XYZ file of N, CA and C in Angstrom:
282
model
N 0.839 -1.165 0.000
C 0.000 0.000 0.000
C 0.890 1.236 0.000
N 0.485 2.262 -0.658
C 1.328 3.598 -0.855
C 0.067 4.614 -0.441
N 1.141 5.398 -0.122
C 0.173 7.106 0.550
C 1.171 8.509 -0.302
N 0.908 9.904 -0.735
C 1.622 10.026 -1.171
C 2.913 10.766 -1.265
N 3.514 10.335 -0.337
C 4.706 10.263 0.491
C 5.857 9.270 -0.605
N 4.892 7.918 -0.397
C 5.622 6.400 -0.829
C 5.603 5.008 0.352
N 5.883 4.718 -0.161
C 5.556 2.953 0.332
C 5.792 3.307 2.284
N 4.279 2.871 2.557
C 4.372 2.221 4.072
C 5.483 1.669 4.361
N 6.438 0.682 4.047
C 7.366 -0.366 4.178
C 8.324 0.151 4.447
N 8.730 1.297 3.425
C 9.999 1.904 2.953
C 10.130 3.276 3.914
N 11.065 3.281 5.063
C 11.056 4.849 5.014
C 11.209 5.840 4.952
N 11.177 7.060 4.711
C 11.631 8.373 3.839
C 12.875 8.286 3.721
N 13.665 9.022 3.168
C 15.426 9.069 2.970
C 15.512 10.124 4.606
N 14.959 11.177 4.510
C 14.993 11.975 5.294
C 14.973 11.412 6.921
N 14.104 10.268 7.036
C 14.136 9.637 8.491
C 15.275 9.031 8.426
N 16.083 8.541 7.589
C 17.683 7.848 8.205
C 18.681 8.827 8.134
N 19.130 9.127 9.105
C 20.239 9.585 9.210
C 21.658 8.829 9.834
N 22.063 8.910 9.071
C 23.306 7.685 9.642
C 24.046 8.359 11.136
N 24.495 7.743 11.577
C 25.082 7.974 13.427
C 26.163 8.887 13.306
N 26.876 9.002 11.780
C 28.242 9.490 12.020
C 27.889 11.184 11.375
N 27.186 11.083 11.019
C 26.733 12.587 10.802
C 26.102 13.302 12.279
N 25.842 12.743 12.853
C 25.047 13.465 14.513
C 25.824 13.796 15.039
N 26.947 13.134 14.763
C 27.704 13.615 15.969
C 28.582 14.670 15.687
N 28.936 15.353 14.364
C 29.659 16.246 13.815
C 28.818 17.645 13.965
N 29.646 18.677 14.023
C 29.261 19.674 14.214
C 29.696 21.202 13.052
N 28.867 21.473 12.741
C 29.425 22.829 11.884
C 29.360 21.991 10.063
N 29.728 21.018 10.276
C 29.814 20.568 9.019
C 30.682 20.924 8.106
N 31.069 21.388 6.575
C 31.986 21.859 6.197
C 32.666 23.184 6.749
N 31.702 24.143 7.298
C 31.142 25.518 7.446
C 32.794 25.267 9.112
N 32.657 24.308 9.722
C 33.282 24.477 10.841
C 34.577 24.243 10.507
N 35.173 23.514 9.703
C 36.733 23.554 9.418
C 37.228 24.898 8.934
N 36.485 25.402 8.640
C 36.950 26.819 7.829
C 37.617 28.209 8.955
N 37.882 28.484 8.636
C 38.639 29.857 9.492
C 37.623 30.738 9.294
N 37.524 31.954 10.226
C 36.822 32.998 9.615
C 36.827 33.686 8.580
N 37.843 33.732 8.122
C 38.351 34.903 7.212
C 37.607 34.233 5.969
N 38.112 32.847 5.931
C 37.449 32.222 4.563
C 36.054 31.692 4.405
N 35.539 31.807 5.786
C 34.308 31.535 5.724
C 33.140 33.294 5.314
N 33.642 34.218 5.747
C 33.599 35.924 5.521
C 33.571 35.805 3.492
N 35.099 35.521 2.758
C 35.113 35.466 1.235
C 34.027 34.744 0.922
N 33.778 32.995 1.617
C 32.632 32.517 0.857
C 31.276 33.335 0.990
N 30.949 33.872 2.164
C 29.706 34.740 2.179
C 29.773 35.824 1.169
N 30.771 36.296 0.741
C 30.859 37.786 -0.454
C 30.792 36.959 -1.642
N 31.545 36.174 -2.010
C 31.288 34.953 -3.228
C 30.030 34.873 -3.122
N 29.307 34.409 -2.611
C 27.203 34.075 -2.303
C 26.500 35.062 -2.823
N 27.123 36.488 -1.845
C 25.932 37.155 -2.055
C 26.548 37.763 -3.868
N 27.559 38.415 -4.391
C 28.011 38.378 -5.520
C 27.278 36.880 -6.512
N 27.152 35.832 -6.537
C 26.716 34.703 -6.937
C 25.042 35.131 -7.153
N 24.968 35.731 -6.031
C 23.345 35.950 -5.983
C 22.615 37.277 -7.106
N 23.495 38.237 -6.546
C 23.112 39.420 -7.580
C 23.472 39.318 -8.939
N 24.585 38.374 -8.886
C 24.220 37.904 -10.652
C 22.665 37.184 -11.222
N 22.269 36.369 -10.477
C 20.939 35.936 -10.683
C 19.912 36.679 -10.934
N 20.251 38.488 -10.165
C 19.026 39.045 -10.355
C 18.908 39.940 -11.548
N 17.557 40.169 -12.100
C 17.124 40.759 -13.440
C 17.174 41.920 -13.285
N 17.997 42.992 -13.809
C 18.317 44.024 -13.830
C 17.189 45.180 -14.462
N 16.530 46.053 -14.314
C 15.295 46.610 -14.926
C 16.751 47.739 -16.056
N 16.166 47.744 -16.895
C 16.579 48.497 -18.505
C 16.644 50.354 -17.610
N 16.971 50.713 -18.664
C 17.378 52.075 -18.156
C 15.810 52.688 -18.402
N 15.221 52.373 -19.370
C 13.909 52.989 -19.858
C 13.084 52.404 -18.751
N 13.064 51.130 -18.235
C 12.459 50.594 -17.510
C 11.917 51.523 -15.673
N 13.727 51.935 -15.586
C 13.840 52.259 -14.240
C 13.341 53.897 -14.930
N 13.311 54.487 -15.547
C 12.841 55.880 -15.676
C 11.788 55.685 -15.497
N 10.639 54.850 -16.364
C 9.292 54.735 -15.935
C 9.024 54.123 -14.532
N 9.659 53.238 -13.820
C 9.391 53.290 -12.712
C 9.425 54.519 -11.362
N 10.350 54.953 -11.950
C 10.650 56.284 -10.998
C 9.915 57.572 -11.176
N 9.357 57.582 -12.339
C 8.238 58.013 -12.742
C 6.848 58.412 -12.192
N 6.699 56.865 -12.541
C 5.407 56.723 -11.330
C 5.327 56.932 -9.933
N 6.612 56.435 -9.254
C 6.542 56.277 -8.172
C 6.708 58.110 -7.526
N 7.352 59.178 -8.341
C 6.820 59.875 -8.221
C 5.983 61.024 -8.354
N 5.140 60.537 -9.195
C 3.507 60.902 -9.461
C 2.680 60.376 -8.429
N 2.849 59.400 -7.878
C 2.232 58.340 -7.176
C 2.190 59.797 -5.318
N 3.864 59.896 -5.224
C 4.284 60.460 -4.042
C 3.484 61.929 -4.077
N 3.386 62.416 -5.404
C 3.062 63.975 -5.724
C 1.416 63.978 -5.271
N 0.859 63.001 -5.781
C -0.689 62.759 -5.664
C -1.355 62.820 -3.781
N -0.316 61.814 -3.264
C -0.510 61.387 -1.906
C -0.168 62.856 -1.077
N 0.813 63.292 -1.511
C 0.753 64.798 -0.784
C -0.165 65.807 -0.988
N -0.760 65.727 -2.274
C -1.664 66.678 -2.570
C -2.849 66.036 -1.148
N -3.221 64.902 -1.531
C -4.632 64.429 -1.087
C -4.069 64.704 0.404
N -2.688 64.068 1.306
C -3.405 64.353 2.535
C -3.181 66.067 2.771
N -2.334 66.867 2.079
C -2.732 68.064 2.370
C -4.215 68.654 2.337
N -4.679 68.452 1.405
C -6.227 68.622 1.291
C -7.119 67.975 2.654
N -6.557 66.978 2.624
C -7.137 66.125 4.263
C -6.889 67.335 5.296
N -5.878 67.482 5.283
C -5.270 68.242 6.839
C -5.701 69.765 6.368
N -6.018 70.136 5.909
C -6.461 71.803 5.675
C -7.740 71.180 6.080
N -8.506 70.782 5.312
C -10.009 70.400 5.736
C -10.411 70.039 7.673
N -9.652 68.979 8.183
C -9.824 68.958 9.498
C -9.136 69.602 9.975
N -8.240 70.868 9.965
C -8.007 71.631 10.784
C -8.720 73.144 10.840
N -9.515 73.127 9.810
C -10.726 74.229 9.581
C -11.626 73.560 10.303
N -12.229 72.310 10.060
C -13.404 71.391 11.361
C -12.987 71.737 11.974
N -11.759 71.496 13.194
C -11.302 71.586 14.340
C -11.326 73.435 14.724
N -11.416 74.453 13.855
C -11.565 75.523 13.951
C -12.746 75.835 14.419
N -13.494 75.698 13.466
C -14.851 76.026 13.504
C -15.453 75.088 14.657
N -15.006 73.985 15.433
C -15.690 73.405 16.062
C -15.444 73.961 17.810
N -13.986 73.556 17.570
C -13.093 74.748 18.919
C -13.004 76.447 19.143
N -13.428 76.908 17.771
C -13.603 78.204 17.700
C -12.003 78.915 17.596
C-alpha cells in the first residue's frame, strides 16, 4: 500500500540519518577559518546578484516616474485632508 509520500514499508530518505553525521558539528562551514568563511559569504551574495534581473534604463525611468507621481498625488490628497480637518477643528473649537 502507498500514501503520497511512498511505500508504508519503505522509510523516507529523510528519516535515516546515519550515526556518524550526529555527531559532527558545523559541518563543512566548521573547518573553515573565519576569514574564509567571511570570502565565501561575499562569493554568495556576488553569486546571488548575478541571478538578479536588472530593470533596462527605460524601464527604471518609468518606474521612478510613477513612483513619483504616485508620491506627488498622496501629498496633494493628505494636504487637502489636513487643511479640511483643521478648519473642522476651527470652527468646532472656535
Amino acid at each position: 500500500m502507498t500514501d503520497a509520500v511512498g511505500s508504508i514499508d519503505m522509510p523516507d530518505a529523510q528519516d535515516e540519518a546515519p550515526e556518524s553525521r550526529k555527531g559532527r558539528k558545523g559541518g563543512k562551514r566548521g573547518k573553515k577559518g573565519p576569514l574564509k568563511r567571511l570570502a565565501l559569504f561575499y562569493r554568495q551574495i556576488v553569486a546571488e546578484l548575478r541571478k538578479v534581473v536588472w530593470p533596462t534604463r527605460n524601464q527604471l525611468t518609468t518606474y521612478t516616474t510613477v513612483v513619483i507621481i504616485f508620491v506627488v498625488i498622496m501629498i496633494g490628497l493628505i494636504t487637502v485632508i489636513d487643511y479640511g480637518l483643521s478648519n473642522a477643528a476651527k470652527y468646532v473649537f472656535g
